Amino acid sequence: MCHAEVQREVKTLMAKKQYAVIGMGRFGSSVANALSGMGFDVLAIDADEQRTQEMSNVVTHAVSADSTDEEALRALGIRNFDVVVVAIGEDIQASILTTLILKDMGVPVLIVKAQNELHGKVLQKIGADKVIYPERDMGLRVAHHLTSPNILDYIELSEDYSILEMRASEQMIGKNLMELNIRARFGCNVMAIRSGNSMNISPYAEDRIEAGDVLIIVGHKDHLTKMELAYPK
C-alpha cells in the first residue's frame, strides 16, 4: 500500500468516528465547527432552535432538544456516538443532569465543560471521562503570554505539571541544550524543538538553538514559571 493510500485509509477510519456536542454557545459551537472541519460526523444539540439553525449548514446534523430529557436523547440515538461533549454554558444544574443521563445511557466517552473547580469535581464524581475548563485555561494562556511574550501556548497536564511552547529568547540563540542547562537550573525538560516545519523529538544535548526555534518544555508549574521569568524576552 503506497503512502497516499495509507493516508486515505487513515482518513476513512477517522471519518467513521462520530461526535455529538450538546450546547451551542461560543465554546460548543467552536468545538462542533472544528470537528466538522476535520471531516468527522457531528451532531449539534441545543435547546435554542435558533442556535441549531445557525449550525445546520456547518455540522452533519443539528437538532433542537432538551438535553435533560432522557427520552429525547434516546430518540436521537446519542449512545451510538463515540464521543459526546457536554458544553452547556451557565446552567450548572442542566450540565450535571445531562452528564448523569448520558453516563447512565452508556455513552463510550463523555467530555464535559466545567464552570469552576467545584463543578468539575462533581462532574468527575458522577462519571465524566474528562472535565475541561475553557475559561480558566484561556486565562492561564493569556497570563503566561503577558508575563513572557515568548510563550506561545500553555497546557495543563495535571494539577502540578504543564507543557509550554516557548519561542527561543535572545539569550538562548546560538547555545546548545547542554550550555542552557535547563534541566539542572529549572528542573524542566525540553521535549522537542520545532524549527520551521520540522520537529526535533527528544533533542540531544549538543543540539543548538537557532533564531525562530520553538521549544516544547514540560515541568512542574512553579519550575516553568521560574524559567519564564529568567527569559523575559
CSV table of N, CA, C and O in Angstrom, one decimal, residues 26-27 30-31 113-115 117 132-147 151-156:
chain,number,residue,atom,x,y,z
A,26,ARG,N,-20.6,29.7,22.7
A,26,ARG,CA,-19.4,30.0,22.0
A,26,ARG,C,-18.4,28.8,21.9
A,26,ARG,O,-17.8,28.5,20.9
A,27,PHE,N,-18.2,28.2,23.1
A,27,PHE,CA,-17.3,27.0,23.2
A,27,PHE,C,-17.8,25.8,22.4
A,27,PHE,O,-17.1,25.2,21.6
A,30,SER,N,-17.8,26.2,18.7
A,30,SER,CA,-16.4,26.2,18.2
A,30,SER,C,-15.9,24.8,18.0
A,30,SER,O,-15.2,24.4,17.1
A,31,VAL,N,-16.2,23.9,19.1
A,31,VAL,CA,-15.8,22.5,19.0
A,31,VAL,C,-16.5,21.8,17.9
A,31,VAL,O,-15.8,21.1,17.1
A,113,LYS,N,-17.7,20.3,29.9
A,113,LYS,CA,-17.1,21.6,30.3
A,113,LYS,C,-17.6,22.0,31.7
A,113,LYS,O,-18.7,21.8,32.0
A,114,ALA,N,-16.6,22.5,32.5
A,114,ALA,CA,-17.0,22.9,33.8
A,114,ALA,C,-16.8,24.4,34.0
A,114,ALA,O,-15.9,25.0,33.3
A,115,GLN,N,-17.6,25.0,34.8
A,115,GLN,CA,-17.6,26.4,35.0
A,115,GLN,C,-16.5,26.8,36.1
A,115,GLN,O,-15.9,27.8,36.0
A,117,GLU,N,-14.0,24.9,39.7
A,117,GLU,CA,-13.4,23.7,40.3
A,117,GLU,C,-14.4,22.8,41.0
A,117,GLU,O,-14.4,21.6,40.8
A,132,ILE,N,-13.1,19.7,31.3
A,132,ILE,CA,-12.3,20.7,30.7
A,132,ILE,C,-12.8,22.1,31.3
A,132,ILE,O,-14.0,22.3,31.6
A,133,TYR,N,-11.8,23.0,31.3
A,133,TYR,CA,-12.1,24.3,31.9
A,133,TYR,C,-11.7,25.4,30.8
A,133,TYR,O,-10.6,26.0,31.0
A,134,PRO,N,-12.4,25.6,29.8
A,134,PRO,CA,-12.0,26.5,28.7
A,134,PRO,C,-11.7,27.9,29.2
A,134,PRO,O,-10.6,28.5,28.8
A,135,GLU,N,-12.5,28.5,30.0
A,135,GLU,CA,-12.3,29.9,30.5
A,135,GLU,C,-11.0,30.0,31.3
A,135,GLU,O,-10.2,30.9,31.2
A,136,ARG,N,-10.9,29.0,32.3
A,136,ARG,CA,-9.7,29.0,33.1
A,136,ARG,C,-8.4,28.8,32.3
A,136,ARG,O,-7.4,29.5,32.5
A,137,ASP,N,-8.4,27.8,31.4
A,137,ASP,CA,-7.3,27.5,30.6
A,137,ASP,C,-6.9,28.7,29.7
A,137,ASP,O,-5.7,29.0,29.5
A,138,MET,N,-7.9,29.4,29.1
A,138,MET,CA,-7.6,30.6,28.3
A,138,MET,C,-7.0,31.7,29.2
A,138,MET,O,-6.0,32.4,28.8
A,139,GLY,N,-7.5,31.8,30.4
A,139,GLY,CA,-6.9,32.8,31.3
A,139,GLY,C,-5.5,32.5,31.6
A,139,GLY,O,-4.6,33.4,31.7
A,140,LEU,N,-5.1,31.2,31.8
A,140,LEU,CA,-3.7,30.8,32.1
A,140,LEU,C,-2.9,31.2,30.9
A,140,LEU,O,-1.7,31.7,31.0
A,141,ARG,N,-3.3,30.9,29.7
A,141,ARG,CA,-2.6,31.2,28.5
A,141,ARG,C,-2.3,32.7,28.3
A,141,ARG,O,-1.2,33.1,28.0
A,142,VAL,N,-3.3,33.5,28.6
A,142,VAL,CA,-3.2,34.9,28.5
A,142,VAL,C,-2.2,35.4,29.5
A,142,VAL,O,-1.3,36.2,29.2
A,143,ALA,N,-2.3,34.9,30.8
A,143,ALA,CA,-1.4,35.4,31.8
A,143,ALA,C,0.0,35.0,31.5
A,143,ALA,O,0.9,35.9,31.7
A,144,HIS,N,0.3,33.8,31.0
A,144,HIS,CA,1.7,33.4,30.7
A,144,HIS,C,2.2,34.3,29.5
A,144,HIS,O,3.4,34.6,29.5
A,145,HIS,N,1.3,34.6,28.6
A,145,HIS,CA,1.8,35.4,27.4
A,145,HIS,C,2.1,36.8,27.9
A,145,HIS,O,3.0,37.4,27.4
A,146,LEU,N,1.3,37.3,28.8
A,146,LEU,CA,1.6,38.7,29.3
A,146,LEU,C,2.9,38.8,30.1
A,146,LEU,O,3.6,39.7,30.0
A,147,THR,N,3.2,37.7,30.9
A,147,THR,CA,4.5,37.7,31.7
A,147,THR,C,5.7,37.5,30.8
A,147,THR,O,6.8,37.9,31.1
A,151,ILE,N,6.1,33.1,25.2
A,151,ILE,CA,5.2,31.9,25.5
A,151,ILE,C,4.1,31.9,24.4
A,151,ILE,O,3.3,32.8,24.4
A,152,LEU,N,4.1,30.8,23.6
A,152,LEU,CA,3.1,30.7,22.5
A,152,LEU,C,1.9,29.9,23.0
A,152,LEU,O,0.8,30.2,22.5
A,153,ASP,N,2.1,29.0,23.9
A,153,ASP,CA,1.0,28.2,24.3
A,153,ASP,C,1.3,27.6,25.7
A,153,ASP,O,2.5,27.4,26.0
A,154,TYR,N,0.3,27.3,26.5
A,154,TYR,CA,0.5,26.7,27.8
A,154,TYR,C,-0.6,25.7,28.1
A,154,TYR,O,-1.8,26.1,28.0
A,155,ILE,N,-0.3,24.5,28.4
A,155,ILE,CA,-1.3,23.4,28.5
A,155,ILE,C,-1.1,22.7,29.9
A,155,ILE,O,0.0,22.2,30.1
A,156,GLU,N,-2.1,22.6,30.7
A,156,GLU,CA,-2.0,21.9,31.9
A,156,GLU,C,-2.1,20.4,31.7
A,156,GLU,O,-3.0,20.0,31.0
